[in-house]
Amino acid sequence: MSQTIGVAFPIPEPWAAELARAREAAGDPLARFVPPHLTLIGPTEVPEDDRSGLEAHLRRVAASGSPFTLHLRGTGTFRPLTDVVFVMVAQGISECERLEESLREGPLARELRFPYHPHVTVAHDVPAAALDRAFDDLAGFDALFDVDAFTLYEHGDDGMWRPQRDFPLVGR
């Protein structure tokens, strides 16, 4: 059997509530199932019987990463390629890219459909007018916070993404 997992930085309060409201207001069907986050590893199926190997890999990667400051500011979009509006990363891009690349080895090795681009999704697969509104409504979004861990999420049978465990960034 397998389970679907993801690895991400959860967005802290008060910004998480603001981003959740924006995703809900856009009519995004996943708004109530996906907590606000910045993805490092998107939905990935892994064997259930190798959870210890997966967590050992996550600990190794976390041990090589150092805490850093993440600055989210303004909006962007992947249109016309995909119907997504997101909050942009203004600071912390290279740290996210290094962690994503290290995570995507071993038990999480996989080919990507698109190049990795750190961002926080706020509207996905909604009508164009809702995408435009989300883009405009969050254009002034600004959040600055320290990141000292990433989180392993598990996708439940009910569609909810739930945090399972944090992996502290302890490298220097």
mmCIF file of C-alpha atoms in Angstrom:
data_model
loop_
_atom_site.group_PDB
_atom_site.id
_atom_site.type_symbol
_atom_site.label_atom_id
_atom_site.label_comp_id
_atom_site.label_asym_id
_atom_site.label_seq_id
_atom_site.Cartn_x
_atom_site.Cartn_y
_atom_site.Cartn_z
ATOM 1 C CA MET A 1 0.000 0.000 0.000
ATOM 2 C CA SER A 2 1.016 3.592 -0.468
ATOM 3 C CA GLN A 3 0.250 6.933 1.077
ATOM 4 C CA THR A 4 0.303 10.401 -0.452
ATOM 5 C CA ILE A 5 2.558 12.880 1.294
ATOM 6 C CA GLY A 6 3.841 16.389 0.739
ATOM 7 C CA VAL A 7 6.582 18.484 2.326
ATOM 8 C CA ALA A 8 6.083 22.189 2.897
ATOM 9 C CA PHE A 9 6.607 25.250 5.039
ATOM 10 C CA PRO A 10 3.343 26.081 6.795
ATOM 11 C CA ILE A 11 2.497 29.777 6.712
ATOM 12 C CA PRO A 12 2.235 31.124 10.285
ATOM 13 C CA GLU A 13 -0.498 33.328 11.693
ATOM 14 C CA PRO A 14 -1.716 35.954 11.194
ATOM 15 C CA TRP A 15 -0.922 35.481 7.491
ATOM 16 C CA ALA A 16 -2.271 31.908 7.256
ATOM 17 C CA ALA A 17 -5.802 33.038 8.101
ATOM 18 C CA GLU A 18 -5.620 35.859 5.540
ATOM 19 C CA LEU A 19 -4.411 33.502 2.800
ATOM 20 C CA ALA A 20 -7.025 30.868 3.689
ATOM 21 C CA ARG A 21 -9.782 33.484 3.454
ATOM 22 C CA ALA A 22 -8.461 34.656 0.091
ATOM 23 C CA ARG A 23 -8.378 31.113 -1.300
ATOM 24 C CA GLU A 24 -11.916 30.504 -0.036
ATOM 25 C CA ALA A 25 -13.114 33.832 -1.505
ATOM 26 C CA ALA A 26 -11.658 32.835 -4.883
ATOM 27 C CA GLY A 27 -13.876 29.761 -4.837
ATOM 28 C CA ASP A 28 -10.906 27.399 -4.913
ATOM 29 C CA PRO A 29 -12.358 23.919 -4.348
ATOM 30 C CA LEU A 30 -9.305 22.897 -2.294
ATOM 31 C CA ALA A 31 -9.463 25.885 0.060
ATOM 32 C CA ARG A 32 -10.811 23.956 3.031
ATOM 33 C CA PHE A 33 -8.588 20.909 2.432
ATOM 34 C CA VAL A 34 -5.181 22.558 2.012
ATOM 35 C CA PRO A 35 -3.699 24.740 4.756
ATOM 36 C CA PRO A 36 -1.683 27.771 3.540
ATOM 37 C CA HIS A 37 1.830 26.611 2.768
ATOM 38 C CA LEU A 38 4.870 26.913 0.531
ATOM 39 C CA THR A 39 5.440 23.567 -1.170
ATOM 40 C CA LEU A 40 8.826 21.889 -1.220
ATOM 41 C CA ILE A 41 7.578 18.474 -2.424
ATOM 42 C CA GLY A 42 4.107 18.310 -3.930
ATOM 43 C CA PRO A 43 1.749 15.345 -3.626
ATOM 44 C CA THR A 44 3.889 12.203 -3.875
ATOM 45 C CA GLU A 45 2.957 8.568 -3.367
ATOM 46 C CA VAL A 46 5.347 6.657 -1.122
ATOM 47 C CA PRO A 47 5.181 3.087 0.218
ATOM 48 C CA GLU A 48 3.511 2.986 3.654
ATOM 49 C CA ASP A 49 5.936 0.318 4.836
ATOM 50 C CA ASP A 50 8.977 2.614 4.432
ATOM 51 C CA ARG A 51 7.876 5.493 6.672
ATOM 52 C CA SER A 52 11.064 5.211 8.755
ATOM 53 C CA GLY A 53 13.214 5.479 5.598
ATOM 54 C CA LEU A 54 11.253 8.511 4.441
ATOM 55 C CA GLU A 55 11.578 10.238 7.809
ATOM 56 C CA ALA A 56 15.312 9.428 7.971
ATOM 57 C CA HIS A 57 15.691 11.121 4.560
ATOM 58 C CA LEU A 58 13.750 14.172 5.776
ATOM 59 C CA ARG A 59 15.910 14.393 8.922
ATOM 60 C CA ARG A 60 19.110 14.248 6.813
ATOM 61 C CA VAL A 61 17.915 17.022 4.519
ATOM 62 C CA ALA A 62 16.740 19.159 7.455
ATOM 63 C CA ALA A 63 20.117 18.691 9.155
ATOM 64 C CA SER A 64 21.807 20.177 6.078
ATOM 65 C CA GLY A 65 19.493 23.216 5.909
ATOM 66 C CA SER A 66 19.761 26.307 8.073
ATOM 67 C CA PRO A 67 16.983 28.530 9.407
ATOM 68 C CA PHE A 68 16.295 31.528 7.173
ATOM 69 C CA THR A 69 13.946 34.444 6.669
ATOM 70 C CA LEU A 70 11.085 34.038 4.222
ATOM 71 C CA HIS A 71 9.548 37.175 2.745
ATOM 72 C CA LEU A 72 6.290 36.802 0.845
ATOM 73 C CA ARG A 73 5.199 39.850 -1.128
ATOM 74 C CA GLY A 74 2.749 40.610 -3.918
ATOM 75 C CA THR A 75 1.128 38.261 -6.389
ATOM 76 C CA GLY A 76 2.062 36.374 -9.514
ATOM 77 C CA THR A 77 0.439 33.899 -11.864
ATOM 78 C CA PHE A 78 1.329 30.890 -13.978
ATOM 79 C CA ARG A 79 -1.287 31.804 -16.606
ATOM 80 C CA PRO A 80 -1.641 30.936 -19.410
ATOM 81 C CA LEU A 81 0.281 27.703 -18.640
ATOM 82 C CA THR A 82 -1.899 26.848 -15.624
ATOM 83 C CA ASP A 83 -4.758 28.685 -13.934
ATOM 84 C CA VAL A 84 -2.928 29.588 -10.733
ATOM 85 C CA VAL A 85 -2.506 32.835 -8.801
ATOM 86 C CA PHE A 86 0.056 32.862 -6.017
ATOM 87 C CA VAL A 87 1.862 35.023 -3.490
ATOM 88 C CA MET A 88 5.460 35.531 -4.574
ATOM 89 C CA VAL A 89 8.617 34.802 -2.597
ATOM 90 C CA ALA A 90 10.700 37.991 -2.339
ATOM 91 C CA GLN A 91 13.388 36.559 -0.014
ATOM 92 C CA GLY A 92 14.336 32.940 0.643
ATOM 93 C CA ILE A 93 14.107 31.650 -2.933
ATOM 94 C CA SER A 94 17.555 30.044 -3.032
ATOM 95 C CA GLU A 95 17.033 28.371 0.368
ATOM 96 C CA CYS A 96 13.736 26.869 -0.857
ATOM 97 C CA GLU A 97 15.355 25.706 -4.101
ATOM 98 C CA ARG A 98 18.267 24.033 -2.293
ATOM 99 C CA LEU A 99 15.950 22.201 0.099
ATOM 100 C CA GLU A 100 13.597 21.101 -2.698
ATOM 101 C CA GLU A 101 16.514 19.735 -4.717
ATOM 102 C CA SER A 102 17.882 17.804 -1.723
ATOM 103 C CA LEU A 103 14.446 16.482 -0.785
ATOM 104 C CA ARG A 104 13.814 15.248 -4.338
ATOM 105 C CA GLU A 105 16.392 12.475 -3.928
ATOM 106 C CA GLY A 106 16.229 8.983 -2.450
ATOM 107 C CA PRO A 107 12.666 8.007 -1.526
ATOM 108 C CA LEU A 108 11.298 11.256 -3.011
ATOM 109 C CA ALA A 109 13.149 11.117 -6.337
ATOM 110 C CA ARG A 110 10.829 12.001 -9.208
ATOM 111 C CA GLU A 111 10.690 14.029 -12.372
ATOM 112 C CA LEU A 112 8.875 17.345 -12.241
ATOM 113 C CA ARG A 113 6.162 18.368 -14.706
ATOM 114 C CA PHE A 114 7.291 22.000 -14.336
ATOM 115 C CA PRO A 115 10.497 23.549 -12.965
ATOM 116 C CA TYR A 116 10.319 24.194 -9.205
ATOM 117 C CA HIS A 117 9.218 27.753 -8.415
ATOM 118 C CA PRO A 118 8.657 28.541 -4.717
ATOM 119 C CA HIS A 119 5.302 30.266 -4.159
ATOM 120 C CA VAL A 120 2.118 30.159 -2.059
ATOM 121 C CA THR A 121 -0.975 29.233 -4.097
ATOM 122 C CA VAL A 122 -4.057 31.365 -3.397
ATOM 123 C CA ALA A 123 -6.308 30.381 -6.331
ATOM 124 C CA HIS A 124 -6.195 27.339 -8.599
ATOM 125 C CA ASP A 125 -8.545 26.108 -11.313
ATOM 126 C CA VAL A 126 -11.184 28.778 -10.757
ATOM 127 C CA PRO A 127 -12.809 31.060 -13.361
ATOM 128 C CA ALA A 128 -10.676 33.825 -14.863
ATOM 129 C CA ALA A 129 -12.580 36.559 -13.020
ATOM 130 C CA ALA A 130 -11.839 34.862 -9.669
ATOM 131 C CA LEU A 131 -8.161 34.546 -10.597
ATOM 132 C CA ASP A 132 -8.062 38.244 -11.512
ATOM 133 C CA ARG A 133 -9.767 39.202 -8.240
ATOM 134 C CA ALA A 134 -7.348 37.088 -6.139
ATOM 135 C CA PHE A 135 -4.417 38.609 -8.032
ATOM 136 C CA ASP A 136 -5.657 42.149 -7.328
ATOM 137 C CA ASP A 137 -6.863 41.554 -3.752
ATOM 138 C CA LEU A 138 -3.493 40.198 -2.583
ATOM 139 C CA ALA A 139 -1.240 42.498 -4.642
ATOM 140 C CA GLY A 140 -0.273 44.328 -1.448
ATOM 141 C CA PHE A 141 0.303 41.158 0.600
ATOM 142 C CA ASP A 142 3.480 41.350 2.688
ATOM 143 C CA ALA A 143 4.677 38.787 5.241
ATOM 144 C CA LEU A 144 8.151 38.418 6.734
ATOM 145 C CA PHE A 145 8.926 35.532 9.095
ATOM 146 C CA ASP A 146 11.660 33.114 10.090
ATOM 147 C CA VAL A 147 11.555 29.507 8.916
ATOM 148 C CA ASP A 148 13.242 26.971 11.154
ATOM 149 C CA ALA A 149 11.611 23.696 10.051
ATOM 150 C CA PHE A 150 9.689 22.059 7.236
ATOM 151 C CA THR A 151 6.657 19.859 7.758
ATOM 152 C CA LEU A 152 5.664 16.435 6.454
ATOM 153 C CA TYR A 153 1.978 16.414 5.461
ATOM 154 C CA GLU A 154 -0.204 13.403 4.766
ATOM 155 C CA HIS A 155 -3.226 13.367 2.487
ATOM 156 C CA GLY A 156 -6.176 11.745 4.245
ATOM 157 C CA ASP A 157 -8.957 9.652 2.737
ATOM 158 C CA ASP A 158 -11.254 12.627 3.406
ATOM 159 C CA GLY A 159 -9.147 14.877 1.145
ATOM 160 C CA MET A 160 -7.589 16.861 4.018
ATOM 161 C CA TRP A 161 -3.861 17.568 4.139
ATOM 162 C CA ARG A 162 -2.697 17.152 7.750
ATOM 163 C CA PRO A 163 0.678 18.002 9.280
ATOM 164 C CA GLN A 164 2.406 14.873 10.615
ATOM 165 C CA ARG A 165 5.800 16.007 11.854
ATOM 166 C CA ASP A 166 8.165 18.978 11.743
ATOM 167 C CA PHE A 167 11.794 18.578 10.734
ATOM 168 C CA PRO A 168 13.982 21.337 12.242
ATOM 169 C CA LEU A 169 16.558 23.010 10.015
ATOM 170 C CA VAL A 170 19.653 22.581 12.164
ATOM 171 C CA GLY A 171 22.543 23.084 9.722
ATOM 172 C CA ARG A 172 24.927 26.013 9.899
#
